[in-house]
Amino acid sequence: MKLLEDKILSDGVAVNEHILKVDSFINHQVDPELMQELGKEFASHFSGKGITKVATIESSGISPALMTALALNVPLVILKKQPSKILNQDCYQTVVTSYTKGTNYELTLSQKYISEEDHVLIIDDFLANGEAATGAVRLIRKSHATIAGIGILVEKSFEPGHDKLTQQGIEVYSLARIAKMGEGFVEFVKE
Ligand code: 5GP
């Protein structure tokens, strides 16, 4: 999506070949108009899939996920990063490894908010190794809901996440796909 690619080129900061900083428009300061356009794009792409809930992982995916849920007129469910100590029997839980921190965290979902009748669209900010997204899929599948697809703002196509998910038969729709990056430059996948 040209709108997002242009924003990455003007306001994103490629720190090295693996980390793109998007603090000024996605995950520290947020550009609401951009998020609304991205949400509408996901809603239009996945319309016809019978989506009943949008889900995201706290916290960077919340802004685009909320706009997608608004455009689809369905609730947003936030998968929480919580320590296992507070797990109670009404929650599903799975362990995920953080790409940026290299540490593990517990992803938690209350059984109240997703059930087997649901068709869930997962939205997240980045897709790299696919740990976060496959963790979200694992968690939602514990509720026996259907995964309707995954919408990603920035996919690092040179890392294995996209293939891991599509090999499971899940549709991944990424709005910006980075072929290569390094300090001070970003190159997108040519369509
Ligand atoms: P994965 O689990 O696919 O390896 O990584 C996805 C998660 O790691 C995303 O939810 C995002 O929070 C974080 N992440 C991965 N790559 C980047 C990056 O280049 N920049 C930022 N800001 N976050 C990233």
Coordinates of C-alpha atoms and ligand atoms in Angstrom, one line a residue:
M1 CA 0.0 0.0 0.0
K2 CA 1.7 3.2 -1.2
L3 CA 0.4 5.3 1.6
L4 CA 2.1 3.2 4.2
E5 CA 5.3 2.7 2.1
D6 CA 5.6 6.5 1.7
K7 CA 5.2 7.0 5.4
I8 CA 7.9 4.5 6.2
L9 CA 10.3 6.1 3.7
S10 CA 9.6 9.6 5.2
D11 CA 9.2 8.9 8.9
G12 CA 10.5 5.4 9.6
V13 CA 14.1 4.9 10.8
A14 CA 15.9 1.7 9.8
V15 CA 18.3 1.2 12.6
N16 CA 20.1 -1.8 11.1
E17 CA 19.2 -4.8 8.8
H18 CA 16.6 -6.1 11.3
I19 CA 15.0 -3.2 13.2
L20 CA 12.8 -0.5 11.7
K21 CA 11.7 2.2 14.2
V22 CA 8.1 3.5 13.6
D23 CA 7.8 5.3 16.9
S24 CA 6.6 8.6 15.3
F25 CA 3.5 7.2 13.7
I26 CA 2.6 3.6 14.9
N27 CA 3.8 2.7 18.4
H28 CA 4.8 5.7 20.5
Q29 CA 3.1 8.7 18.8
V30 CA 0.2 7.5 16.6
D31 CA -1.1 9.0 13.3
P32 CA -4.8 8.5 13.6
E33 CA -5.7 9.3 10.0
L34 CA -3.1 6.9 8.7
M35 CA -4.4 4.2 11.1
Q36 CA -8.0 4.8 9.9
E37 CA -6.9 4.4 6.2
L38 CA -5.0 1.2 7.1
G39 CA -8.0 -0.1 9.0
K40 CA -10.3 0.5 6.1
E41 CA -7.9 -1.3 3.7
F42 CA -7.9 -4.4 6.0
A43 CA -11.7 -4.2 6.3
S44 CA -12.2 -4.0 2.6
H45 CA -9.6 -6.8 1.9
F46 CA -11.2 -9.2 4.4
S47 CA -14.8 -8.3 3.8
G48 CA -16.8 -11.4 2.8
K49 CA -14.9 -13.6 5.3
G50 CA -17.7 -13.3 7.9
I51 CA -15.4 -11.8 10.5
T52 CA -17.0 -11.5 14.0
K53 CA -14.0 -10.3 16.0
V54 CA -10.7 -8.5 15.4
A55 CA -7.8 -9.6 17.7
T56 CA -4.4 -8.0 18.3
I57 CA -1.5 -8.4 20.7
E58 CA -1.0 -5.5 23.1
S59 CA 0.2 -2.9 22.6
S60 CA 1.6 -1.8 19.2
G61 CA -1.2 -3.5 17.2
I62 CA -4.0 -1.8 19.0
S63 CA -4.3 1.4 16.9
P64 CA -4.7 -0.3 13.5
A65 CA -6.7 -3.2 15.0
L66 CA -9.2 -0.8 16.5
M67 CA -9.6 1.1 13.3
T68 CA -10.1 -2.3 11.4
A69 CA -12.7 -3.4 14.0
L70 CA -14.5 0.0 13.6
A71 CA -14.6 -0.4 9.8
L72 CA -15.9 -4.0 10.1
N73 CA -18.3 -3.0 12.9
V74 CA -17.1 -5.8 15.2
P75 CA -15.5 -5.9 18.6
L76 CA -11.7 -5.7 19.2
V77 CA -10.1 -8.3 21.5
I78 CA -6.7 -7.5 22.9
L79 CA -4.5 -10.5 23.7
K80 CA -2.8 -9.5 26.9
K81 CA 0.8 -10.0 27.9
Q82 CA 0.5 -11.2 31.5
P83 CA 2.6 -13.2 33.9
S84 CA 1.3 -16.8 34.5
K85 CA 0.9 -16.0 38.3
I86 CA -2.4 -14.3 37.6
L87 CA -3.7 -17.1 35.3
N88 CA -7.1 -18.3 36.3
Q89 CA -9.2 -21.1 34.9
D90 CA -11.2 -18.8 32.7
C91 CA -8.2 -17.9 30.5
Y92 CA -6.3 -19.5 27.7
Q93 CA -2.6 -19.0 27.7
T94 CA 0.5 -19.6 25.5
V95 CA 4.2 -18.6 25.7
V96 CA 5.7 -16.3 23.0
T97 CA 9.3 -15.2 22.3
S98 CA 9.7 -11.4 21.8
Y99 CA 11.5 -10.5 18.6
T100 CA 12.8 -7.1 19.8
K101 CA 13.6 -8.2 23.4
G102 CA 14.5 -11.8 23.0
T103 CA 12.6 -12.7 26.1
N104 CA 9.5 -14.9 26.6
Y105 CA 6.1 -13.6 27.7
E106 CA 2.7 -15.2 28.4
L107 CA -0.1 -14.3 26.0
T108 CA -3.5 -14.5 27.7
L109 CA -7.1 -14.6 26.4
S110 CA -10.2 -14.6 28.6
Q111 CA -12.6 -17.4 27.5
K112 CA -15.4 -14.8 27.6
Y113 CA -14.4 -12.9 24.5
I114 CA -13.7 -15.5 21.8
S115 CA -15.7 -18.7 21.3
E116 CA -16.0 -21.4 18.7
E117 CA -18.6 -19.5 16.6
D118 CA -16.2 -16.7 16.0
H119 CA -14.3 -15.9 12.8
V120 CA -11.3 -13.9 13.9
L121 CA -9.1 -11.5 12.0
I122 CA -5.7 -11.0 13.7
I123 CA -4.0 -7.6 13.2
D124 CA -0.4 -6.8 14.2
D125 CA 2.2 -4.1 13.5
F126 CA 5.1 -6.2 12.4
L127 CA 5.7 -9.7 11.0
A128 CA 9.3 -11.0 11.3
N129 CA 9.9 -14.5 12.6
G130 CA 6.2 -15.0 13.1
E131 CA 6.4 -15.8 16.8
A132 CA 3.9 -13.2 17.9
A133 CA 1.4 -14.1 15.1
T134 CA 1.7 -17.9 15.5
G135 CA 1.3 -17.4 19.3
A136 CA -1.9 -15.4 18.6
V137 CA -3.1 -18.2 16.3
R138 CA -2.3 -20.9 18.9
L139 CA -4.2 -19.0 21.6
I140 CA -7.3 -18.3 19.5
R141 CA -7.4 -21.9 18.3
K142 CA -7.7 -23.0 22.0
S143 CA -11.1 -21.4 21.8
H144 CA -11.9 -23.5 18.6
A145 CA -12.7 -20.2 16.8
T146 CA -11.8 -19.9 13.0
I147 CA -8.8 -17.8 12.0
A148 CA -10.2 -15.7 9.1
G149 CA -6.8 -14.2 8.2
I150 CA -3.9 -12.1 9.4
G151 CA -3.4 -8.4 8.6
I152 CA 0.1 -6.9 9.1
L153 CA 1.3 -3.4 8.7
V154 CA 5.0 -4.1 8.0
E155 CA 6.2 -7.5 6.9
K156 CA 9.9 -8.1 6.8
S157 CA 9.7 -10.5 3.9
F158 CA 13.3 -11.6 4.3
E159 CA 12.4 -13.3 7.6
P160 CA 10.5 -16.5 7.9
G161 CA 7.2 -15.4 9.5
H162 CA 5.1 -15.1 6.3
D163 CA 5.9 -18.6 5.1
K164 CA 5.4 -20.1 8.6
L165 CA 1.8 -18.8 8.6
T166 CA 0.9 -19.5 5.0
Q167 CA 2.2 -23.1 5.5
Q168 CA -0.6 -23.5 8.1
G169 CA -3.1 -22.4 5.5
I170 CA -3.6 -18.9 6.9
E171 CA -4.0 -15.9 4.6
V172 CA -1.5 -13.1 5.4
Y173 CA -2.2 -9.7 4.0
S174 CA 0.7 -7.3 4.6
L175 CA 0.4 -3.6 3.6
A176 CA 4.1 -2.9 3.3
R177 CA 6.6 -5.7 2.5
I178 CA 10.3 -5.0 3.1
A179 CA 12.7 -6.9 0.9
K180 CA 15.8 -5.5 2.4
M181 CA 16.9 -2.8 4.8
G182 CA 20.0 -1.5 6.6
E183 CA 21.1 1.6 8.4
G184 CA 19.3 4.5 6.7
F185 CA 17.6 2.6 3.8
V186 CA 14.5 0.4 3.2
E187 CA 13.6 -1.4 0.0
F188 CA 10.2 -2.8 -0.6
V189 CA 9.2 -6.0 -2.4
K190 CA 8.4 -5.2 -6.0
E191 CA 4.9 -6.3 -7.0
Ligands
5GP1 P1 7.9 -11.8 15.2 O1 7.2 -12.4 16.4 O2 7.1 -12.0 13.9 O3 9.3 -12.2 15.1 O4 8.0 -10.3 15.5 C1 6.8 -9.5 15.5 C2 6.8 -8.6 16.7 O5 8.1 -8.1 17.1 C3 5.8 -7.5 16.5 O6 4.7 -7.6 17.2 C4 6.6 -6.2 16.9 O7 6.2 -5.8 18.1 C5 8.1 -6.7 17.0 N1 8.9 -6.3 15.9 C6 9.5 -7.1 15.0 N2 10.3 -6.5 14.1 C7 10.2 -5.2 14.5 C8 10.8 -4.0 14.0 O8 11.6 -4.0 13.0 N3 10.5 -2.8 14.6 C9 9.6 -2.8 15.6 N4 9.3 -1.6 16.2 N5 9.0 -3.9 16.2 C10 9.3 -5.1 15.6

